[in-house]
Coordinates of C-alpha atoms and ligand atoms in Angstrom, one line a residue:
M1 CA 85.0 99.0 102.6
N2 CA 87.2 100.6 99.8
N3 CA 90.4 98.9 100.9
P4 CA 93.2 101.4 100.8
L5 CA 95.8 98.5 100.4
H6 CA 94.6 97.9 96.8
A7 CA 96.3 101.2 95.9
V8 CA 99.6 100.5 97.6
D9 CA 102.6 99.0 95.4
L10 CA 105.5 99.4 97.8
Y11 CA 105.2 98.4 101.5
C12 CA 108.1 99.7 103.6
L13 CA 109.0 98.5 107.0
T14 CA 111.5 99.9 109.6
S15 CA 114.4 97.9 111.3
E16 CA 116.8 100.1 113.0
E17 CA 119.4 97.4 113.4
H18 CA 119.7 97.3 109.7
S19 CA 119.5 100.9 109.0
L20 CA 123.3 101.7 108.8
G21 CA 123.2 103.8 112.0
R22 CA 120.3 106.0 111.0
S23 CA 117.3 106.2 113.2
N24 CA 114.0 104.8 112.3
V25 CA 112.6 108.3 112.2
A26 CA 115.3 109.4 109.7
V27 CA 114.8 106.4 107.6
V28 CA 110.9 106.8 107.5
Q29 CA 111.4 110.5 106.5
A30 CA 113.6 109.5 103.6
M31 CA 111.0 106.8 102.5
L32 CA 108.2 109.5 102.6
D33 CA 110.2 112.0 100.7
A34 CA 110.7 109.4 98.1
G35 CA 106.8 109.1 97.9
V36 CA 106.1 105.9 99.8
K37 CA 102.4 105.7 100.8
L38 CA 102.6 103.0 103.5
V39 CA 105.1 102.5 106.3
Q40 CA 104.9 99.7 108.9
Y41 CA 106.8 100.4 112.2
R42 CA 108.5 97.1 113.0
E43 CA 111.0 97.2 115.9
K44 CA 111.8 94.1 117.9
Y45 CA 114.4 95.6 120.3
K46 CA 112.9 98.6 122.1
H47 CA 110.8 99.1 125.1
A48 CA 107.3 100.4 124.9
G49 CA 108.2 104.0 125.8
E50 CA 110.7 104.4 123.0
K51 CA 108.4 102.7 120.6
L52 CA 105.7 105.1 121.5
R53 CA 107.9 108.2 121.2
E54 CA 109.0 107.1 117.7
C55 CA 105.5 106.1 116.6
E56 CA 104.2 109.5 117.7
L57 CA 106.6 111.2 115.4
I58 CA 106.1 108.7 112.5
R59 CA 102.3 109.3 112.8
E60 CA 102.8 113.0 112.4
M61 CA 105.1 112.4 109.4
T62 CA 102.9 109.9 107.7
R63 CA 99.8 112.0 108.2
K64 CA 101.6 115.1 106.6
A65 CA 102.8 113.0 103.7
G66 CA 99.3 111.4 103.2
A67 CA 100.7 107.8 103.9
L68 CA 99.3 105.0 105.8
F69 CA 100.9 104.1 109.0
L70 CA 100.7 100.5 110.5
V71 CA 102.3 99.1 113.6
N72 CA 103.8 95.7 113.8
D73 CA 102.3 93.6 116.7
D74 CA 101.7 96.4 119.4
V75 CA 98.1 97.1 119.5
A76 CA 98.4 99.5 122.5
V77 CA 101.0 101.6 120.7
A78 CA 98.9 101.7 117.7
Q79 CA 95.9 102.9 119.6
A80 CA 97.9 105.4 121.5
V81 CA 99.1 107.1 118.4
D82 CA 96.0 106.6 116.3
A83 CA 97.8 104.5 113.6
D84 CA 95.9 103.4 110.6
G85 CA 96.2 99.7 111.7
V86 CA 98.2 96.9 112.9
H87 CA 100.0 94.0 111.5
V88 CA 100.0 90.6 113.3
G89 CA 101.6 87.2 112.9
Q90 CA 100.2 83.8 113.5
D91 CA 101.3 83.7 117.1
D92 CA 100.2 87.4 118.0
L93 CA 96.7 88.5 119.1
P94 CA 94.0 86.9 116.9
V95 CA 92.5 89.1 114.2
P96 CA 89.0 89.2 115.8
V97 CA 90.5 90.4 119.1
V98 CA 92.6 93.1 117.4
R99 CA 89.4 94.2 115.6
R100 CA 87.5 94.4 118.8
L101 CA 90.4 96.5 120.2
L102 CA 90.9 98.8 117.2
G103 CA 87.3 99.1 115.9
P104 CA 86.0 98.6 112.4
G105 CA 87.7 101.4 110.7
K106 CA 91.3 100.4 111.1
I107 CA 93.4 98.1 108.8
I108 CA 94.5 94.6 110.1
G109 CA 97.1 92.6 108.4
L110 CA 98.0 89.0 109.1
S111 CA 101.0 87.1 108.0
T112 CA 100.3 83.7 106.4
H113 CA 102.4 80.8 105.0
S114 CA 100.0 78.5 103.5
P115 CA 96.6 78.3 101.8
E116 CA 94.9 77.2 105.0
Q117 CA 96.3 80.2 106.9
A118 CA 95.1 82.5 104.0
R119 CA 91.6 81.2 104.1
A120 CA 91.4 81.4 107.8
A121 CA 92.7 85.0 107.6
V122 CA 89.9 86.0 105.2
E123 CA 87.4 84.3 107.5
A124 CA 88.7 86.1 110.6
G125 CA 88.3 89.4 108.9
A126 CA 91.8 90.4 108.0
D127 CA 92.0 93.5 105.5
Y128 CA 95.1 92.0 103.9
I129 CA 97.5 89.2 104.3
G130 CA 101.3 88.9 104.2
V131 CA 102.5 86.2 101.9
G132 CA 106.0 84.8 102.7
P133 CA 108.8 84.4 103.4
I134 CA 109.0 84.1 99.5
Y135 CA 112.8 83.7 99.5
A136 CA 115.2 83.0 102.3
T137 CA 115.7 85.9 104.6
R138 CA 117.9 86.6 107.7
T139 CA 116.1 89.8 108.7
K140 CA 113.4 88.1 110.8
K141 CA 114.7 85.9 113.6
D142 CA 111.9 83.4 114.0
V143 CA 111.2 83.0 110.3
C144 CA 109.9 79.8 108.9
A145 CA 111.2 78.2 105.6
P146 CA 110.5 80.0 102.5
V147 CA 107.0 79.4 101.3
G148 CA 108.1 79.7 97.6
L149 CA 106.5 81.3 94.5
E150 CA 103.7 78.5 94.3
Y151 CA 102.0 79.8 97.4
L152 CA 102.2 83.4 95.9
E153 CA 100.7 82.1 92.8
W154 CA 97.9 80.3 94.5
V155 CA 97.1 83.5 96.7
A156 CA 97.1 85.7 93.4
A157 CA 94.6 83.1 91.7
N158 CA 92.3 82.5 94.7
L159 CA 91.9 85.4 96.9
T160 CA 90.3 88.9 96.3
I161 CA 91.6 90.6 99.4
P162 CA 94.9 92.5 99.0
F163 CA 98.2 90.7 99.8
V164 CA 101.7 91.8 100.3
V165 CA 104.7 89.7 99.5
I166 CA 107.6 89.6 101.8
G167 CA 110.9 87.9 102.6
G168 CA 114.3 88.2 100.7
I169 CA 112.8 90.4 98.0
K170 CA 115.6 92.4 96.3
E171 CA 116.2 94.4 93.2
H172 CA 117.3 91.3 91.3
N173 CA 114.0 89.2 92.0
I174 CA 111.4 91.8 92.2
A175 CA 110.5 91.3 88.6
E176 CA 110.0 87.6 89.3
V177 CA 107.4 88.2 92.2
K178 CA 105.7 90.7 90.0
R179 CA 105.4 88.2 87.2
R180 CA 103.9 85.5 89.6
G181 CA 101.1 87.9 90.5
A182 CA 102.3 90.1 93.4
G183 CA 100.6 93.6 93.4
C184 CA 102.2 95.1 96.6
V185 CA 105.9 94.3 97.6
A186 CA 107.4 94.6 101.1
M187 CA 111.0 94.8 101.7
I188 CA 113.2 95.6 104.7
T189 CA 116.9 95.4 104.2
E190 CA 116.8 96.1 100.5
I191 CA 115.5 99.6 101.4
V192 CA 116.6 100.4 105.0
G193 CA 120.0 98.9 104.4
H194 CA 120.8 101.2 101.4
E195 CA 122.9 104.4 101.6
D196 CA 120.5 106.2 99.3
I197 CA 117.1 105.2 100.4
A198 CA 115.3 107.7 98.0
G199 CA 117.4 106.5 95.0
Q200 CA 117.0 102.9 95.9
I201 CA 113.2 103.4 96.1
R202 CA 113.2 104.9 92.7
T203 CA 115.2 101.9 91.4
L204 CA 112.9 99.4 92.8
R205 CA 109.8 101.4 91.6
N206 CA 111.3 101.4 88.1
R207 CA 111.9 97.7 88.2
M208 CA 108.3 97.0 89.3
H209 CA 106.9 99.3 86.7
S210 CA 108.7 97.9 83.8
T211 CA 107.6 94.4 84.8
F212 CA 104.1 95.7 85.0
Q213 CA 104.4 97.0 81.4
E214 CA 106.1 93.7 80.3
I215 CA 103.1 91.5 81.5
G216 CA 100.6 94.1 80.4
S217 CA 98.3 93.9 83.3
Ligands
TZP301 N1 108.2 88.5 107.5 C1 108.5 87.5 106.7 S1 110.0 87.7 106.0 C2 110.3 89.1 106.9 C3 109.1 89.4 107.7 C4 109.0 90.6 108.5 C5 111.6 89.8 106.8 C6 111.7 90.5 105.6 O1 113.0 91.1 105.5 P1 113.8 91.2 104.1 O2 115.1 92.0 104.6 O3 113.2 92.1 103.1 O4 114.2 89.9 103.7
MG302 MG1 104.3 89.6 115.1

């Protein structure tokens, strides 16, 4: 499969509690207006009915914008709105089970925190892996200790499937993760927690792009 994740540089997630009073839907619209090509709906504090209503809207919006739409954890909601895929963690449904439920054409991402978990993710048929938390973060409640830049470097050197770095990534350290081999960068609070989401996305993209030129790859 020509993996669409290879073409994504900025991976945006929702989190209404960090969105300065704005709704997930409004935040996603701002992301799409800024040209974002992948959105993951991540919402830990809402019931299924409300998640479904938001995801129906976001599905329409992402389709119109030509952006990929993934749902965190909730396979049923993803299926109901025909999302492009699901992102799961180590304690969620196993990748082969999600694959059986979603079918072969959908994208499945799995969070990993070690080389062993990364190899197991590839073996299990994940389409991409999450690599993190790179730095300390307070955004995720049940988060493990930072995995550090060494694990990122290991993934960059040893795996061929796409990977997404996440956890504590900010304007000031985005150049560092790019230098250590990150292609695709995921951020929550650095984007949803900014007054001017579109402007912040432009700033982050510029930072990523200038690092790209600097390392010449
Ligand atoms: N997975 C690992 S760290 C994290 C998730 C969902 C939270 C990242 O949030 P932030 O605000 O970009 O540190
Ligand atoms: Mg999860």
